[in-house]
CSV table of C-alpha atoms in Angstrom, one decimal:
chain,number,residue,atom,x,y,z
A,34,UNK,CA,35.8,-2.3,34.6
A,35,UNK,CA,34.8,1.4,35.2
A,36,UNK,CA,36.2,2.2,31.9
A,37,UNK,CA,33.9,-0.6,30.0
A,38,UNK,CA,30.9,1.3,31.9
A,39,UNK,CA,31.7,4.6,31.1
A,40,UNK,CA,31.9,3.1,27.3
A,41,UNK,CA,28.8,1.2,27.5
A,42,UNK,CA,27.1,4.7,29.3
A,43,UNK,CA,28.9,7.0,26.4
A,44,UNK,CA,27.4,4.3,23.2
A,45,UNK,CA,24.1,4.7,24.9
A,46,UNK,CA,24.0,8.1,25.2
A,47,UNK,CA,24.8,8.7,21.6
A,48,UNK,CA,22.4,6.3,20.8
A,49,UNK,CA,19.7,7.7,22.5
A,50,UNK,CA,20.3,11.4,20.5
A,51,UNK,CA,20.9,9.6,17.4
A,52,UNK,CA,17.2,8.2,18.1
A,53,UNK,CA,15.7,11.7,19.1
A,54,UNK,CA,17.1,13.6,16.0
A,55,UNK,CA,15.5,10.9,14.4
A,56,UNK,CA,12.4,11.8,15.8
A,57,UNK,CA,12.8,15.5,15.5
A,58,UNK,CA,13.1,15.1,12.0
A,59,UNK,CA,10.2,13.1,11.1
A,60,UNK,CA,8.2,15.2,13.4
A,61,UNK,CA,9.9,18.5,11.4
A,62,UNK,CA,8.8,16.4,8.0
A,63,UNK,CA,5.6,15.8,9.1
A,64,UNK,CA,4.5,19.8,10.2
A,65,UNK,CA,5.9,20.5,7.0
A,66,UNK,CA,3.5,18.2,5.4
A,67,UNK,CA,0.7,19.0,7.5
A,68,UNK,CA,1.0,23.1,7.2
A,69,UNK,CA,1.1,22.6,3.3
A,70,UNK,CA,-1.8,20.0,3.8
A,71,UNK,CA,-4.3,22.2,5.2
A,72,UNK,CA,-3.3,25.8,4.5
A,73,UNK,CA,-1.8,25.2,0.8
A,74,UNK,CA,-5.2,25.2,-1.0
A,75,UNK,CA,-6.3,28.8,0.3
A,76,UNK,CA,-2.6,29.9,-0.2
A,77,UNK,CA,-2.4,28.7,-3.4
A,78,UNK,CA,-6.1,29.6,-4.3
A,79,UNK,CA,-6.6,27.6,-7.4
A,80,UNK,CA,-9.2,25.2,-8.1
A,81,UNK,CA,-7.5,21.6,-8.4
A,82,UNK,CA,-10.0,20.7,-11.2
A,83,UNK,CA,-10.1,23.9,-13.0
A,84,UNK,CA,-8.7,22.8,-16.7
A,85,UNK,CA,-7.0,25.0,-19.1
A,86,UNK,CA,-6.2,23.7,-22.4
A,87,UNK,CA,-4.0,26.6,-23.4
A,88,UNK,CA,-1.8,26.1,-20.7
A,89,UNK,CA,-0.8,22.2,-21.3
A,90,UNK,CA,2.5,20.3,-19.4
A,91,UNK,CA,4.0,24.1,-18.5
A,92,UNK,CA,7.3,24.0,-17.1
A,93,UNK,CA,7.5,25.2,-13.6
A,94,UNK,CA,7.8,28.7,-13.5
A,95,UNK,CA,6.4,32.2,-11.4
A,96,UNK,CA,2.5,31.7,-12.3
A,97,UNK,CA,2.8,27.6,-11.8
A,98,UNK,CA,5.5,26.5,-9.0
A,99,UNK,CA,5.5,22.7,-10.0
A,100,UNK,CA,3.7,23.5,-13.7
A,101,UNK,CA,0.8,22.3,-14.9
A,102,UNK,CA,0.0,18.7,-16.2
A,103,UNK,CA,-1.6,17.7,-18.9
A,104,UNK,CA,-5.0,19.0,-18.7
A,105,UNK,CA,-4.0,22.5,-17.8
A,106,UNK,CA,-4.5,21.8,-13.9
A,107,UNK,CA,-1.8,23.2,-11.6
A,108,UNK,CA,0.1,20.5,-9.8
A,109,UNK,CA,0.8,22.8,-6.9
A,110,UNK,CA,-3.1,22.8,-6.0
A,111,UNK,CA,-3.5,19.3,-6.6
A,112,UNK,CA,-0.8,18.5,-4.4
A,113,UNK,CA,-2.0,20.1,-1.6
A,114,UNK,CA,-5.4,18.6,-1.8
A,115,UNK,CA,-3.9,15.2,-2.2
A,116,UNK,CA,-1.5,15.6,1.0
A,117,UNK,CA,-4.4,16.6,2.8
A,118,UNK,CA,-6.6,13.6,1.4
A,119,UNK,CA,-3.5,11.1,1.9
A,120,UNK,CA,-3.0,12.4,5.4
A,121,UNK,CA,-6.1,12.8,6.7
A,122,UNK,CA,-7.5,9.6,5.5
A,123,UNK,CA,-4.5,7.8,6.5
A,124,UNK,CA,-4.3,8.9,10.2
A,125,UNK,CA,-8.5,8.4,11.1
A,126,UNK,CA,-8.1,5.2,9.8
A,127,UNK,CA,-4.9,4.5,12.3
A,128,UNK,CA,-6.8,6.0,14.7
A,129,UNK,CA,-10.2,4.2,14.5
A,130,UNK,CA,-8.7,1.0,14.1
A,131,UNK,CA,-6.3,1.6,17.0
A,132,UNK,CA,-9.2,2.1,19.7
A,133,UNK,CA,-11.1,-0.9,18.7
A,134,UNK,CA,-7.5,-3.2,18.6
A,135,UNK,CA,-6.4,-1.9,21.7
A,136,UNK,CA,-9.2,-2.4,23.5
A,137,UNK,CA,-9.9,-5.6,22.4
A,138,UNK,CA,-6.4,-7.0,23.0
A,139,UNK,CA,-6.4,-5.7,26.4
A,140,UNK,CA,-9.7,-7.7,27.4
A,141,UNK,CA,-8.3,-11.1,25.7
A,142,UNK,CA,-5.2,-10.7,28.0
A,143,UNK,CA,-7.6,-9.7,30.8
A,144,UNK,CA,-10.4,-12.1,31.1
A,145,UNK,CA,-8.2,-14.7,28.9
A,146,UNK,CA,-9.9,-18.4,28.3
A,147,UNK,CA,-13.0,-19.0,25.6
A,148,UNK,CA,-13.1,-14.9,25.0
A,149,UNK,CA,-9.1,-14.5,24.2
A,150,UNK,CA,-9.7,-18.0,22.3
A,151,UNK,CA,-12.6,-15.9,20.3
A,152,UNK,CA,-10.7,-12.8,20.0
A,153,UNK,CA,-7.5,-14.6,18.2
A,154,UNK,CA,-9.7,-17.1,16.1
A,155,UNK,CA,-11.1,-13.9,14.7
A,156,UNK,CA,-7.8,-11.5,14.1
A,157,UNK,CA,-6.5,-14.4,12.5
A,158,UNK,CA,-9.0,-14.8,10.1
A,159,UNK,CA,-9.1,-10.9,9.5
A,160,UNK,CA,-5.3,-11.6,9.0
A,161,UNK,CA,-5.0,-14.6,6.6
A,162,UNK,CA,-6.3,-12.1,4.1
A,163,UNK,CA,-3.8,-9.7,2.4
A,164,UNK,CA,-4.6,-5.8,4.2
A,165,UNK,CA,-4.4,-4.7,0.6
A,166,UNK,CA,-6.7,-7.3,-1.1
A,167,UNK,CA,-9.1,-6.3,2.0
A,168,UNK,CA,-8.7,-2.6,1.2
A,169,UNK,CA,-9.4,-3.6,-2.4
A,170,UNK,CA,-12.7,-5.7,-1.6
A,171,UNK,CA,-14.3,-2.6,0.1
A,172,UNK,CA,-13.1,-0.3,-3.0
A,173,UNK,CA,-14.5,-2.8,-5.4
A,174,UNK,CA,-17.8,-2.5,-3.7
A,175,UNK,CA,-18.3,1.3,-3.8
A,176,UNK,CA,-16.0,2.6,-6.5
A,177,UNK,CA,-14.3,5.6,-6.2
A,178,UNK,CA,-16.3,6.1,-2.5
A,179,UNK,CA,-14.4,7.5,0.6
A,180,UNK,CA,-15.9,5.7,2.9
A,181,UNK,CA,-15.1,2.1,1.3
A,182,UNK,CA,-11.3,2.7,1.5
A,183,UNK,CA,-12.0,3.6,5.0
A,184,UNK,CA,-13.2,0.8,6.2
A,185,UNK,CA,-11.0,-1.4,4.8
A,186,UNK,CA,-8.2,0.5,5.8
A,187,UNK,CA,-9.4,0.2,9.2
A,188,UNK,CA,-10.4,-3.1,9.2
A,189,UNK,CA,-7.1,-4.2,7.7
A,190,UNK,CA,-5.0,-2.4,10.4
A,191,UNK,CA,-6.8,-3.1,13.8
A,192,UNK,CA,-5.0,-6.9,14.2
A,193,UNK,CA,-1.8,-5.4,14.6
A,194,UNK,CA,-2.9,-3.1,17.5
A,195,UNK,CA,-4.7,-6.0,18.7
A,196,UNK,CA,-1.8,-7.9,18.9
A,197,UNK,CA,0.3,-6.0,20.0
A,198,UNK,CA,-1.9,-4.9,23.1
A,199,UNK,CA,-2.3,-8.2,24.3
A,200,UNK,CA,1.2,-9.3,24.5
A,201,UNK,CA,2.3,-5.8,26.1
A,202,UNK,CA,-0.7,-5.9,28.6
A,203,UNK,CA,0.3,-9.5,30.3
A,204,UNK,CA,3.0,-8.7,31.8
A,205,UNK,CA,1.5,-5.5,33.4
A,206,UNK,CA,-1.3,-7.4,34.3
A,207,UNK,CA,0.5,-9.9,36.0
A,208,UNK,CA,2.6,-7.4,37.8
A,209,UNK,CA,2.9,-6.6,41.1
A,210,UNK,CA,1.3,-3.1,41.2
A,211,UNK,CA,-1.6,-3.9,39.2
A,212,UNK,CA,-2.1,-6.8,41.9
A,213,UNK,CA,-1.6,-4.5,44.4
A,214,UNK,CA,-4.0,-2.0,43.1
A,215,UNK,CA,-6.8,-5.0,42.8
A,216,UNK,CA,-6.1,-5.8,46.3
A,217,UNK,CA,-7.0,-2.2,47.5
A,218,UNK,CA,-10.2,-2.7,45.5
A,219,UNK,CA,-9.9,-0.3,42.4
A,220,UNK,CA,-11.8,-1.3,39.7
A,221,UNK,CA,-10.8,-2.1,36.0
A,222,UNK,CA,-11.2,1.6,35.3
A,223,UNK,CA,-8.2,2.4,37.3
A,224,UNK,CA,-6.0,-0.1,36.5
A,225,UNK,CA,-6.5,0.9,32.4
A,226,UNK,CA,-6.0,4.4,33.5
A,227,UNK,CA,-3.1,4.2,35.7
A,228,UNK,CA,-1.1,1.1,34.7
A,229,UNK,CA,-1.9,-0.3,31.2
A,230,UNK,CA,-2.3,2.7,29.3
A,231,UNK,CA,1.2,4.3,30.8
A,232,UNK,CA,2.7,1.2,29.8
A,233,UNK,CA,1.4,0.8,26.3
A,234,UNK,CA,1.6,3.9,24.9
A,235,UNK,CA,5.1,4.2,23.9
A,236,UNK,CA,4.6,1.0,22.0
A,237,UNK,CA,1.3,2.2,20.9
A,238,UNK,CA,2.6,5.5,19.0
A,239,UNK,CA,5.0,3.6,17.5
A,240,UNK,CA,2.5,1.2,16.4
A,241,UNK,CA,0.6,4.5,15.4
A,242,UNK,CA,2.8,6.2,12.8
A,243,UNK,CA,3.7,2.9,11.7
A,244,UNK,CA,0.2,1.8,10.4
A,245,UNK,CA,-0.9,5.3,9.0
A,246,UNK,CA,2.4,5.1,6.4
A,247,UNK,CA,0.8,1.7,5.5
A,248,UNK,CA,-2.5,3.7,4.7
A,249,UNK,CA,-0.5,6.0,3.1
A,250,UNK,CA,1.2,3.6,0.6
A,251,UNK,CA,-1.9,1.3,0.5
A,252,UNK,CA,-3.9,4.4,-0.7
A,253,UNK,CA,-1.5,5.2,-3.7
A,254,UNK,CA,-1.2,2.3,-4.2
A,255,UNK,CA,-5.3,2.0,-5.2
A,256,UNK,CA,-4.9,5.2,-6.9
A,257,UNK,CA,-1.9,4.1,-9.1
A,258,UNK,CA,-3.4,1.2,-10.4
A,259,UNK,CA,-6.8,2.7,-10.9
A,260,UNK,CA,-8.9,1.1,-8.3
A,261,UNK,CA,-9.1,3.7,-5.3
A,262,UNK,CA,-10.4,7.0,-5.7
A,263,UNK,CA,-11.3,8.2,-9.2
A,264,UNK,CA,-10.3,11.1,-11.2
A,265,UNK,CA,-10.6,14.2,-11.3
A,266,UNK,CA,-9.9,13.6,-7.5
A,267,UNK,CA,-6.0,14.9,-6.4
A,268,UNK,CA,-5.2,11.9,-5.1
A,269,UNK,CA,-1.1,10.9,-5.1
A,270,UNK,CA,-1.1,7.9,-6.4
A,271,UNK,CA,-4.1,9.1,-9.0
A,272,UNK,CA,-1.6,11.9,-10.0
A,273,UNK,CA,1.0,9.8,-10.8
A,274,UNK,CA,-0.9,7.2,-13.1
A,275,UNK,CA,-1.9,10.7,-15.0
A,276,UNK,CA,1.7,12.0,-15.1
A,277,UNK,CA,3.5,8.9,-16.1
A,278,UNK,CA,2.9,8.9,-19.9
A,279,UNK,CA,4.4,12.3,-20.1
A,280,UNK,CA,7.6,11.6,-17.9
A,281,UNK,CA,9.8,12.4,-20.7
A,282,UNK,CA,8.7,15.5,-22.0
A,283,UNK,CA,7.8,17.2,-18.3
A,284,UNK,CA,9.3,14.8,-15.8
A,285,UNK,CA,8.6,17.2,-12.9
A,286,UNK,CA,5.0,16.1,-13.4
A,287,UNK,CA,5.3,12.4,-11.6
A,288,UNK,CA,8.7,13.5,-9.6
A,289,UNK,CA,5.9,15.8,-7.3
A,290,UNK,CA,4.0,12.9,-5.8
A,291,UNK,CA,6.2,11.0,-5.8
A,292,UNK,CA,8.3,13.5,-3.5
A,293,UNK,CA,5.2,14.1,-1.2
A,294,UNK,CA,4.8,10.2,-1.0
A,295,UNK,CA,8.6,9.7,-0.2
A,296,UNK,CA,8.6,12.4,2.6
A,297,UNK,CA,5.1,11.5,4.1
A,298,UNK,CA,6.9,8.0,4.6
A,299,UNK,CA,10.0,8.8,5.4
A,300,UNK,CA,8.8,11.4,8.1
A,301,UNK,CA,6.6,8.7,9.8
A,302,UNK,CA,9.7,5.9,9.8
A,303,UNK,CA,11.6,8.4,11.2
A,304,UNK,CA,8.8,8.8,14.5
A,305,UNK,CA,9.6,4.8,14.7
A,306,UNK,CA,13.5,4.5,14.1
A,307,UNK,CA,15.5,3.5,17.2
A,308,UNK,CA,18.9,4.1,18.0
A,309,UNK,CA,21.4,1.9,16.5
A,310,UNK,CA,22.3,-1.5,17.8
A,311,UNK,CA,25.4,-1.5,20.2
């Protein structure tokens, strides 16, 4: 019997470093990303739109790390601007569509009756449309505009959150210590503060980094099939469209985004593994 616990007590501890390496990792991924993201383009200190004819599909090489596509532009600045337009735009729309969500699925589990009724009726409406054919809508409305894949984005990822904060928030709410702290006569305030919030984060961030590598893919996907932002914007899925006529003859010229897009995922699925099953 003791030997079966120390087992069960040995799996779980492996399991749990197996999960934080995990995490380690995707959160070593996604500094990387981030440093190159914002301090790349006055590092590197070439204009991502500047063209030169002369210097067409270069190989990689001392003046051009990653070479230059097929306008002359070098791929090294335009990546940089396009991690920091993929990653910024990704995580505020995570972000503003978390607050709403959360919020609102914490009030349907709170007051419950015709308003949860309400609340539901209207995430499942938002979510018997595709979040892409959303996303699409808005871009289809304002071409090319930041703001329209913005909204969509966010609009197509608050039901999760939503969701997701009303099933985690019953149970606390039924609790005993959120009883108890009614009883003593805090007000709704408090309770968020010291008892819902506490229990919904960890659920929450994993919610989080989940959702902004859907914005991530979502947005080059748009950009690879020509209906997100427009060019000369450095934009991942933008640069690949460009690059993919010339894979043969300079391959390194799609394999770039298509690196940055793999690693920007990859590092957020990382934040959201779990150890493995016993």
């Amino acid at each position: 019997m003791n030997g079966s616990l120390l087992d069960a007590s040995a799996l779980t501890g492996r399991r749990s470093r197996r999960a934080a390496t995990r995490r380690r990792t995707g959160l070593c991924i996604l500094a990387s990303v981030a440093v190159f993201s914002l301090f790349g383009p006055a590092v590197i200190g070439i204009d991502p739109a500047r063209q030169t004819l002369a210097d067409t599909l270069l190989p990689p090489g001392a003046a051009h790390w990653l070479g230059t596509d097929v306008l002359g532009r070098s791929v090294l600045a335009r990546l940089a601007h396009a991690a920091r337009l993929s990653l910024g735009l990704a995580l505020l729309a995570a972000v503003t569509a978390a607050i709403p969500g959360v919020l609102l699925g914490v009030v349907a589990s709170w007051r419950g009756g015709r308003i949860e009724r309400g609340l539901v009726m209207l995430a499942d409406a938002v979510l018997s449309v595709p979040g892409l054919l959303l996303v699409l809508l808005f871009a289809a409305l304002a071409p090319g505009r930041y703001w329209a894949l913005y909204i969509g984005l966010s609009l197509s990822l608050w039901v999760e959150y939503f969701r997701v904060a009303r099933a985690a928030s019953r149970p606390v709410l039924a609790g005993d210590a959120v009883q108890a702290s009614r009883l003593l006569g805090f007000g709704p305030g408090y309770v968020l503060r010291r008892h819902l919030l506490p229990a919904l984060a960890p659920v929450l961030g994993t919610l989080l980094a989940f959702s902004a590598a859907q914005a991530v893919l979502a947005l080059a996907a748009l950009g690879f099939i020509g209906v997100g932002l427009q060019p000369p914007t450095p934009e991942l899925g933008l640069m690949m469209i460009e690059c993919l006529p010339h894979y043969e003859e300079a391959p390194w010229l799609i394999a770039a985004p298509m690196a940055l897009l793999m690693l920007l995922v990859l590092g957020m699925m990382l934040l959201v593994s779990e150890g493995e099953p016993a």
